[in-house]
Amino acid sequence: MKILFAASEAFPLVKTGGLADVAGALPAALAAAGSDVRLMLPAYPEVLARARSIEPAATLGPLLGDAPVRLLTARMPDSDLELLLVDSPPLYERAGGPYTDAHGVDWPDNHLRFGVLSLAAAKVAAGTTDVGWRPDILHANDWQTGLAPAYLRLSGAPNTRSVVTIHNMRFQGLFPAAVLPELQLPALSFTMEGLEFHGQLSMLKAGLAFADRITTVSPTYAEEIQTAEFGYGMEGLLAARRRDLSGVLNGVDYRQWSPASDESLAQRYTAADTAGKATCKSALQHELGLDADPARPLAAMVGRLTEQKGIDLVVSTLPQMLALGVQVAILGSGEAHWEQALTEAAHAHVGVATRIGYDEQLAHRIIAGADLFLMPSRFEPCGLTQMYAMRYGTLPVVRRTGGLADTVREAGAPGGTGTGFLFDAAEPEAFLGALQRGVTMYADRPSWRLAQRAAMQQDFSWDRAADEYLWIYRALAPHLAAGTAWGRTGGA
Ligand code: ADP
Ligand code: GLC
C-alpha cells in the first residue's frame, strides 16, 4: 500500500498544534505497519533547516501564478520517514508561522500557498510528476490540503483514491469566490455540492465533497459534526455522507511523551515508581514561582488560548479554584485578549502562574509536574494533551465532548478503572464540580494512586490507529486488500 500523506505541519519540523503531532507520528506508524508512506509538506525555512538528506526530485514548474515549484525528497531528522517537500521560495520562504506573519495576521496569499500544496499533492497522486512514485491513497488533512482531493478528482486520474481527515471543523479555509480562476478551479465546481459555501470558496468543503472517504479524529466527534452545534454549517453535507464518514481516535507518540524517558523532566518516573513525579512537581513550582507545597494539588492547562479550549471558563473561575485549595499553572498562546487576561490574573492572584508563548519543553514539564490537567473544551475533535497527561499520571478534568469523552473515564467508580473527572454543561458550576471531585480524591491517597495508575496504564499508541486507517485504505483499493489477504505475488 502506497500512501501520500499531505499536511501543512508536522512535528518535529514545524508545529502549531495537534495536527503536527499527528502528521509527525501517523505516517511513521503506517510505515512501521509495512506501508510505503511519504509525508508531503511545504518547504518552510524551518523544514529545510531541520530535515535530513534533502535532494531535488522533480520540477513542477509554476503551478498557480508564476512562482516556480519543485519537489524535494528528504528524511525526518529523527527517523527514516520519507518526505516530499513542496519548494517554492516566493510562497513559503518567509519569517513567521505556517499560516500567519510574525504578528499573527493571516498571509494574504494563503489560497495560493495551500492551493499549490494541494495541487502538488494531487499531481503526485495522479502520477503526473517525475518523482517516479505514485501512491494508491492520497490522505489530506484539514482545509490546508482540502483542495487536494478536488484537484485529484477533477484531473480524472482513475487509480488513486483519496481520504480527508478533519482535525477541526472550525477552521474552513474560506476565500472569496474571485480566487477561483487563480486556483485553476472550474466554475462548474463552485456549487452547493462542490466547493461553494455561502458564496465563498471553502477549502475544507472541497475535501469533504470530493474525497472518497472522510475521517475525523474521534468517534464522538464524527457524530457531533453531523449536528448544527458542531458542524459549522457543514452538518448537512456530513450527514449526507455519513456512510463515508468515521472517527479514528488519534494516538500518542510515546517516544516523545513518556515520563520514563522524557529528557525535559527534573526526574523520570514510571507507573510502578512515581517518586520522580514529586520532584517534577516541586521543580515546576519553583520554576513558576509558586509556593513549593507538595500537599497542594497543582492544576495545569497547556494549549491554544481560545474559547474552543474553554479558557474563558478557567479565567472566570480562578478565585473559586483557588478557594478549593489548588494552585493553577497555565501555558498558552493565542488570542491577544486572553493572553492579556492571563498575565493580569497572575498578578492579581497568589497561587496562579501563567506563561504566555509556545514552549515545547515547558509543556512537558508542566504536564509531568501537575496533578490535575484542565481541558474544559467547548468542542474537542480529539485532544492529545489529555492523553499525554494521563501517561504522566496527571488526571484530566475534561468536558464530555469529542475525543475527551472517548479517552477519559470518571475516576472513583467501583472497580477503579477511572482516569479523570468529567462534566457536561460548559458552565462554571459544572467545571468546578468536576475539579472539586479531583481535589477531594487527591486528598484520599489510596484512591488517587489507583486512578493515577489506571491513567498511566492507558495505551493510546499509534499502532491501533494505523491499523484502522489501513482498513479504510484497503476498502478503497480492494485490489490491494486482496493482495494482503492472500499474500501478494505480483505488482497488484
Ligand atoms: P489542538 O490541536 O486543538 O491545539 P491538541 O491537544 O490536539 O490540541 O494538541 C495540542 C498540541 O500542541 C500538544 O502537543 C500541546 O502540547 C501543544 N501545545 C499547545 N499549546 C502549546 C504551548 N503554548 N506551548 C507548547 N506546546 C503547546
Ligand atoms: C485539532 C483539534 C484537536 C486534535 C488535533 C489533532 O487541532 O483541535 O482536538 O487533537 O487537531 O487531530
XYZ file of C-alpha atoms and ligand atoms in Angstrom:
531
model
C 0.000 0.000 0.000
C 1.476 3.327 -1.094
C 0.240 6.388 0.776
C 0.852 10.077 0.226
C 0.076 11.879 3.491
C -0.267 15.625 2.882
C -0.289 18.158 5.706
C 0.657 21.742 6.485
C 2.712 20.991 9.626
C 4.482 18.003 11.215
C 6.463 17.578 14.429
C 9.472 17.918 14.840
C 9.820 20.063 11.716
C 7.103 22.667 12.183
C 4.278 22.743 14.740
C 1.436 24.984 15.847
C -0.821 22.333 17.414
C -2.079 18.771 17.417
C -2.132 18.361 13.626
C 1.682 18.471 13.721
C 1.788 15.733 16.345
C -0.483 13.569 14.184
C 1.361 14.231 10.916
C 4.666 13.544 12.671
C 3.553 10.198 14.097
C 0.806 8.582 11.995
C 2.833 8.274 8.756
C 5.637 6.663 10.763
C 3.157 4.193 12.284
C 1.782 3.378 8.811
C 5.334 2.797 7.585
C 6.042 0.568 10.589
C 2.952 -1.460 9.607
C 4.566 -2.129 6.221
C 3.209 0.659 4.005
C 5.239 2.792 1.653
C 4.439 6.271 3.003
C 5.628 9.720 2.004
C 4.760 12.801 4.003
C 4.245 15.928 1.906
C 4.814 19.345 3.483
C 5.634 22.846 2.277
C 9.372 23.556 2.367
C 9.132 26.293 5.004
C 12.534 27.595 6.200
C 12.357 25.590 9.469
C 11.584 22.429 7.495
C 14.592 22.983 5.209
C 16.743 23.680 8.268
C 15.721 20.508 10.133
C 15.072 17.813 7.523
C 17.873 15.411 6.529
C 19.134 14.231 3.136
C 17.403 16.890 1.054
C 17.629 16.204 -2.704
C 15.862 17.763 -5.713
C 13.306 15.287 -7.097
C 11.184 16.965 -9.781
C 10.349 20.321 -11.286
C 6.645 21.067 -11.336
C 7.040 24.485 -12.995
C 4.785 27.318 -11.910
C 1.561 25.641 -10.764
C -0.734 28.517 -9.848
C 0.526 32.036 -10.508
C 4.128 32.424 -11.564
C 6.090 31.133 -8.572
C 8.357 28.236 -9.587
C 7.583 24.991 -7.760
C 9.724 21.911 -7.353
C 9.639 18.782 -5.243
C 12.459 17.755 -2.939
C 12.880 14.412 -1.268
C 14.162 14.386 2.310
C 14.008 12.457 5.591
C 12.709 13.308 9.029
C 15.517 14.429 11.375
C 14.889 11.579 13.813
C 13.585 8.759 11.614
C 13.772 7.318 8.108
C 10.316 8.539 7.168
C 10.460 9.890 3.616
C 9.391 13.455 2.992
C 8.260 15.138 -0.209
C 8.784 18.862 0.235
C 6.993 21.370 -1.967
C 9.632 24.005 -2.555
C 8.538 27.425 -3.762
C 10.540 30.209 -2.072
C 8.189 33.076 -3.048
C 5.356 31.215 -1.279
C 6.960 29.536 1.722
C 10.304 31.173 2.454
C 9.126 33.768 4.955
C 9.799 34.744 8.564
C 6.641 33.938 10.517
C 4.390 30.939 11.075
C 2.934 28.487 8.566
C -0.374 30.395 8.408
C 0.360 33.879 9.720
C 3.068 36.517 9.779
C 5.019 37.345 12.928
C 2.088 39.475 14.168
C -0.440 36.671 13.828
C -2.068 38.110 10.668
C -3.004 35.522 8.006
C -0.685 35.546 4.996
C -2.690 37.358 2.281
C -1.890 34.678 -0.316
C -2.815 31.625 1.781
C -5.158 30.486 -1.003
C -2.120 30.190 -3.297
C 0.219 28.784 -0.649
C -2.162 25.944 0.191
C -3.588 25.729 -3.317
C -0.080 24.941 -4.561
C 0.493 22.417 -1.758
C -2.800 20.699 -2.645
C -2.192 20.757 -6.379
C 1.311 19.320 -5.923
C -0.186 16.507 -3.832
C -2.844 15.823 -6.469
C -0.213 15.707 -9.225
C 1.932 13.212 -7.351
C -1.238 11.213 -6.609
C -2.252 11.259 -10.264
C 1.216 10.075 -11.297
C 1.870 13.096 -13.500
C 5.191 14.194 -11.971
C 8.757 12.993 -12.424
C 9.185 11.726 -8.867
C 8.886 8.134 -10.058
C 6.343 7.172 -7.439
C 2.545 7.179 -7.429
C 0.511 6.417 -4.315
C -2.623 4.258 -4.083
C -4.054 6.641 -1.492
C -3.870 10.403 -1.133
C -4.555 11.295 2.503
C -5.316 15.014 3.015
C -5.675 16.787 6.358
C -7.784 19.831 7.234
C -8.515 22.802 4.990
C -4.891 23.418 4.032
C -4.839 20.268 1.899
C -8.612 20.130 1.354
C -8.276 21.083 -2.301
C -6.060 18.059 -2.990
C -8.953 15.547 -3.327
C -10.768 18.091 -5.517
C -7.799 18.596 -7.854
C -7.285 14.829 -7.986
C -10.920 14.140 -8.874
C -11.013 16.985 -11.407
C -7.847 15.641 -13.062
C -9.753 12.482 -13.936
C -6.894 10.229 -12.779
C -8.553 6.841 -12.377
C -6.439 4.906 -9.914
C -5.706 6.879 -6.794
C -8.312 7.134 -4.014
C -8.471 9.966 -1.517
C -9.191 10.336 2.183
C -9.602 13.597 4.042
C -9.254 13.842 7.806
C -10.962 16.627 9.705
C -8.909 17.746 12.692
C -11.044 20.797 13.350
C -14.350 21.825 11.686
C -13.944 25.356 12.974
C -11.199 26.258 10.508
C -12.590 26.020 6.995
C -10.181 27.852 4.707
C -12.721 30.343 3.353
C -11.714 32.612 0.468
C -13.620 34.941 -1.875
C -15.115 33.292 -4.955
C -12.943 35.613 -7.062
C -9.850 33.448 -6.408
C -11.369 30.501 -8.299
C -9.611 31.253 -11.637
C -6.278 31.833 -9.842
C -6.669 28.369 -8.310
C -7.497 26.954 -11.763
C -10.763 25.598 -10.445
C -13.573 25.303 -12.995
C -16.642 27.462 -12.405
C -18.656 24.218 -12.583
C -17.108 23.023 -9.316
C -18.426 26.095 -7.497
C -21.787 24.681 -6.461
C -23.504 23.711 -3.237
C -22.478 20.092 -3.883
C -18.908 21.215 -4.544
C -16.612 23.942 -3.250
C -19.107 26.689 -2.585
C -20.041 27.647 0.963
C -22.394 30.620 1.372
C -20.935 32.375 -1.646
C -17.313 31.702 -0.713
C -14.803 29.029 -1.626
C -14.299 26.601 1.270
C -11.142 24.510 1.032
C -12.369 22.216 3.803
C -15.633 21.646 1.994
C -13.685 20.841 -1.177
C -12.137 17.952 0.725
C -15.448 16.828 2.224
C -17.197 16.944 -1.129
C -14.514 15.309 -3.291
C -12.644 12.836 -1.080
C -13.674 9.183 -1.382
C -13.628 8.835 2.414
C -13.896 11.297 5.284
C -12.489 10.624 8.701
C -12.218 12.678 11.816
C -10.103 12.187 14.886
C -12.527 10.572 17.349
C -15.731 8.536 17.127
C -17.726 11.013 19.233
C -16.657 13.999 17.105
C -17.693 12.040 13.984
C -21.236 12.012 15.394
C -21.141 15.571 16.739
C -20.168 17.201 13.427
C -23.367 15.894 11.867
C -25.282 18.292 14.136
C -25.740 22.069 13.851
C -23.928 22.695 17.145
C -20.605 21.274 15.916
C -20.913 21.208 12.121
C -20.404 24.934 11.427
C -22.889 24.750 8.568
C -21.491 21.545 7.043
C -23.598 19.176 9.150
C -25.960 18.551 6.224
C -23.167 17.521 3.867
C -21.592 15.350 6.565
C -24.873 13.679 7.439
C -25.485 13.008 3.734
C -22.037 11.375 3.519
C -22.271 9.549 6.839
C -21.614 6.180 5.224
C -18.246 7.507 4.091
C -17.503 9.163 7.439
C -15.936 7.641 10.529
C -13.930 8.587 13.580
C -10.462 7.168 14.146
C -9.101 8.146 17.535
C -5.647 9.737 17.403
C -2.748 8.078 19.149
C 0.128 9.190 21.318
C 3.751 9.128 20.237
C 5.143 7.553 23.401
C 8.692 8.133 22.149
C 8.022 11.817 22.753
C 5.572 11.566 25.641
C 6.680 9.090 28.341
C 7.745 10.056 31.867
C 10.115 7.071 31.847
C 12.267 8.517 29.058
C 11.423 12.240 28.892
C 14.663 14.211 28.974
C 12.986 17.508 29.812
C 11.969 16.319 33.294
C 13.744 17.042 36.583
C 13.415 13.317 37.373
C 11.947 10.493 35.325
C 9.352 8.091 36.705
C 7.080 5.168 35.848
C 3.659 3.872 36.876
C 5.375 1.401 39.205
C 7.500 4.074 40.847
C 6.083 7.600 40.764
C 8.587 9.103 43.224
C 10.106 11.227 40.443
C 6.770 12.946 39.868
C 7.036 14.700 43.244
C 10.448 16.029 42.189
C 8.958 17.240 38.898
C 6.193 18.998 40.822
C 8.479 20.850 43.203
C 10.828 21.779 40.339
C 7.856 23.162 38.422
C 6.517 25.088 41.411
C 9.968 26.570 41.799
C 10.303 27.414 38.115
C 6.894 29.118 38.049
C 7.346 30.972 41.337
C 4.619 29.006 43.119
C 4.820 28.004 46.775
C 6.592 24.590 46.757
C 3.897 22.853 48.797
C 3.693 19.119 47.947
C 0.260 18.751 49.552
C -1.479 21.381 47.455
C -2.924 19.991 44.201
C -1.497 21.740 41.141
C -3.953 22.136 38.261
C -2.489 22.987 34.850
C -3.512 23.875 31.345
C -1.405 23.870 28.169
C -2.949 24.934 24.911
C -4.163 27.467 22.439
C -5.860 30.384 24.189
C -9.228 30.331 22.518
C -12.807 29.632 23.522
C -12.580 26.164 21.933
C -10.394 25.175 24.872
C -12.711 26.774 27.471
C -10.088 29.305 28.553
C -12.959 31.636 29.492
C -14.241 29.049 31.995
C -10.808 28.781 33.572
C -10.172 32.532 33.787
C -13.633 33.314 35.165
C -13.379 30.669 37.907
C -9.837 31.359 39.142
C -10.971 32.708 42.550
C -13.192 29.656 43.157
C -10.434 27.312 42.007
C -8.028 28.900 44.464
C -10.697 28.609 47.165
C -10.734 24.847 46.522
C -7.068 24.870 47.542
C -5.440 24.327 44.164
C -2.545 26.132 42.544
C -3.024 26.933 38.863
C -0.393 26.916 36.107
C -1.253 27.894 32.525
C 0.948 27.829 29.419
C -0.626 29.112 26.256
C -0.629 31.449 23.334
C -3.379 32.663 21.081
C -5.966 35.423 21.133
C -4.451 38.683 22.444
C -7.237 39.438 24.945
C -6.787 36.027 26.614
C -3.026 36.481 26.735
C -3.617 39.804 28.476
C -6.246 38.363 30.835
C -3.843 35.605 31.903
C -0.979 37.991 32.512
C -3.276 40.122 34.678
C -4.615 37.061 36.532
C -1.096 36.023 37.508
C -0.508 39.472 39.000
C -3.855 39.550 40.760
C -3.785 36.109 42.435
C -1.217 34.388 44.593
C -1.169 30.747 43.518
C -1.703 31.398 39.804
C 1.261 31.232 37.400
C 0.914 31.907 33.694
C 3.371 31.726 30.835
C 2.428 33.234 27.501
C 4.089 31.752 24.462
C 4.834 28.457 22.803
C 7.361 26.314 24.675
C 7.578 22.606 23.867
C 9.887 21.704 26.778
C 7.884 23.677 29.345
C 4.753 21.880 28.098
C 6.430 18.584 29.037
C 7.496 19.876 32.459
C 4.006 21.198 33.221
C 2.261 18.014 32.128
C 4.640 15.998 34.337
C 4.690 18.329 37.347
C 0.947 18.989 37.651
C -1.582 16.795 39.481
C -4.680 17.745 37.505
C -4.885 18.731 33.831
C -7.655 21.140 32.798
C -9.417 20.760 29.443
C -12.895 22.258 29.742
C -13.194 22.429 25.930
C -16.402 23.606 24.244
C -15.535 21.183 21.460
C -12.526 18.916 21.059
C -12.129 16.844 17.887
C -9.693 14.557 19.696
C -7.353 16.394 22.018
C -3.901 14.995 22.588
C -2.792 16.723 25.770
C -5.317 14.873 27.971
C -3.804 11.596 26.692
C -0.283 12.904 27.356
C -1.369 13.983 30.856
C -2.748 10.510 31.651
C 0.561 8.875 30.710
C 2.290 11.282 33.144
C -0.161 10.420 35.950
C -1.762 13.860 35.766
C -5.504 13.304 35.940
C -7.535 15.265 33.393
C -10.585 17.374 34.228
C -12.459 17.460 30.934
C -15.769 18.362 29.371
C -17.570 15.300 27.987
C -17.222 16.153 24.288
C -15.415 14.777 21.230
C -12.221 12.889 21.905
C -12.282 13.871 25.575
C -15.431 11.764 26.017
C -13.726 8.889 24.183
C -10.497 8.878 26.190
C -11.289 9.801 29.805
C -13.364 7.724 32.243
C -14.709 9.098 35.525
C -12.471 8.126 38.437
C -13.790 6.890 41.725
C -16.355 4.436 40.351
C -16.236 0.891 41.743
C -13.576 -1.231 40.068
C -11.003 1.550 39.985
C -10.589 1.928 36.225
C -11.449 5.638 36.062
C -8.775 8.025 34.809
C -10.106 11.574 35.281
C -13.069 13.834 36.033
C -15.789 14.733 33.537
C -18.565 17.310 33.339
C -21.258 18.104 30.788
C -22.517 21.692 30.777
C -19.990 24.311 29.618
C -20.760 26.258 32.797
C -18.591 27.346 35.745
C -20.523 25.247 38.322
C -20.196 22.043 36.301
C -16.488 22.609 35.692
C -15.851 23.452 39.360
C -17.830 20.375 40.412
C -15.520 18.098 38.418
C -12.455 19.912 39.732
C -13.791 19.550 43.289
C -14.035 15.770 42.784
C -10.421 15.772 41.657
C -9.308 17.800 44.666
C -11.220 15.537 47.055
C -9.677 12.435 45.531
C -6.224 13.993 45.661
C -6.523 14.080 49.457
C -7.503 10.382 49.540
C -4.126 8.905 48.603
C -5.145 5.242 48.000
C -7.977 6.247 45.629
C -5.739 8.798 43.917
C -2.984 6.245 43.338
C -5.485 3.779 41.905
C -6.783 6.351 39.403
C -3.276 7.553 38.643
C -2.118 4.013 37.897
C -5.145 3.384 35.670
C -4.415 6.625 33.782
C -0.723 5.825 33.316
C -1.543 2.353 32.027
C -3.861 3.539 29.241
C -2.487 2.577 25.863
C -3.268 5.040 23.090
C -0.366 4.019 20.870
C -0.491 4.844 17.163
C -0.397 1.183 16.030
C -4.125 0.823 16.628
C -4.999 3.991 14.699
C -2.626 2.998 11.880
C -4.459 -0.351 11.630
C -7.803 1.395 11.416
C -6.547 3.695 8.640
C -5.150 0.702 6.771
C -8.601 -0.915 6.853
C -10.060 2.255 5.413
C -7.424 2.463 2.657
C -7.886 -1.212 1.760
C -11.637 -0.809 1.471
C -10.983 1.990 -1.059
C -8.407 -0.008 -3.010
C -9.829 -3.548 -2.938
C -7.259 -4.947 -5.399
C -4.603 -4.170 -2.785
C -6.702 -5.659 0.005
C -6.846 -8.937 -1.906
C -3.079 -8.772 -2.256
C -2.812 -8.545 1.514
C -5.261 -11.321 2.327
C -3.730 -13.959 0.089
C -0.146 -12.861 0.031
C 0.870 -10.510 -2.690
C 2.515 -12.273 -5.598
C 2.817 -9.630 -8.232
C 2.661 -5.919 -8.749
C -1.012 -5.733 -7.615
P -5.072 21.453 19.315
O -4.518 20.761 18.149
O -6.523 21.737 19.229
O -4.317 22.703 19.653
P -4.221 19.076 20.821
O -4.437 18.704 22.242
O -4.605 18.096 19.809
O -4.940 20.481 20.596
O -2.676 19.349 20.557
C -2.004 20.469 21.028
C -0.510 20.234 20.884
O 0.151 21.496 20.919
C 0.088 19.441 22.030
O 1.260 18.789 21.587
C 0.441 20.535 23.045
O 1.425 20.143 23.955
C 0.926 21.612 22.115
N 0.777 22.976 22.631
C -0.319 23.754 22.599
N -0.067 24.968 23.107
C 1.236 24.952 23.478
C 2.127 25.930 24.053
N 1.708 27.146 24.365
N 3.414 25.565 24.271
C 3.831 24.319 23.947
N 3.053 23.363 23.407
C 1.773 23.685 23.166
C -7.129 19.727 16.127
C -8.089 19.542 17.277
C -7.598 18.590 18.340
C -6.941 17.370 17.714
C -5.860 17.797 16.761
C -5.147 16.626 16.095
O -6.284 20.796 16.268
O -8.472 20.777 17.855
O -8.690 18.183 19.150
O -6.386 16.545 18.732
O -6.404 18.570 15.740
O -6.037 15.783 15.403
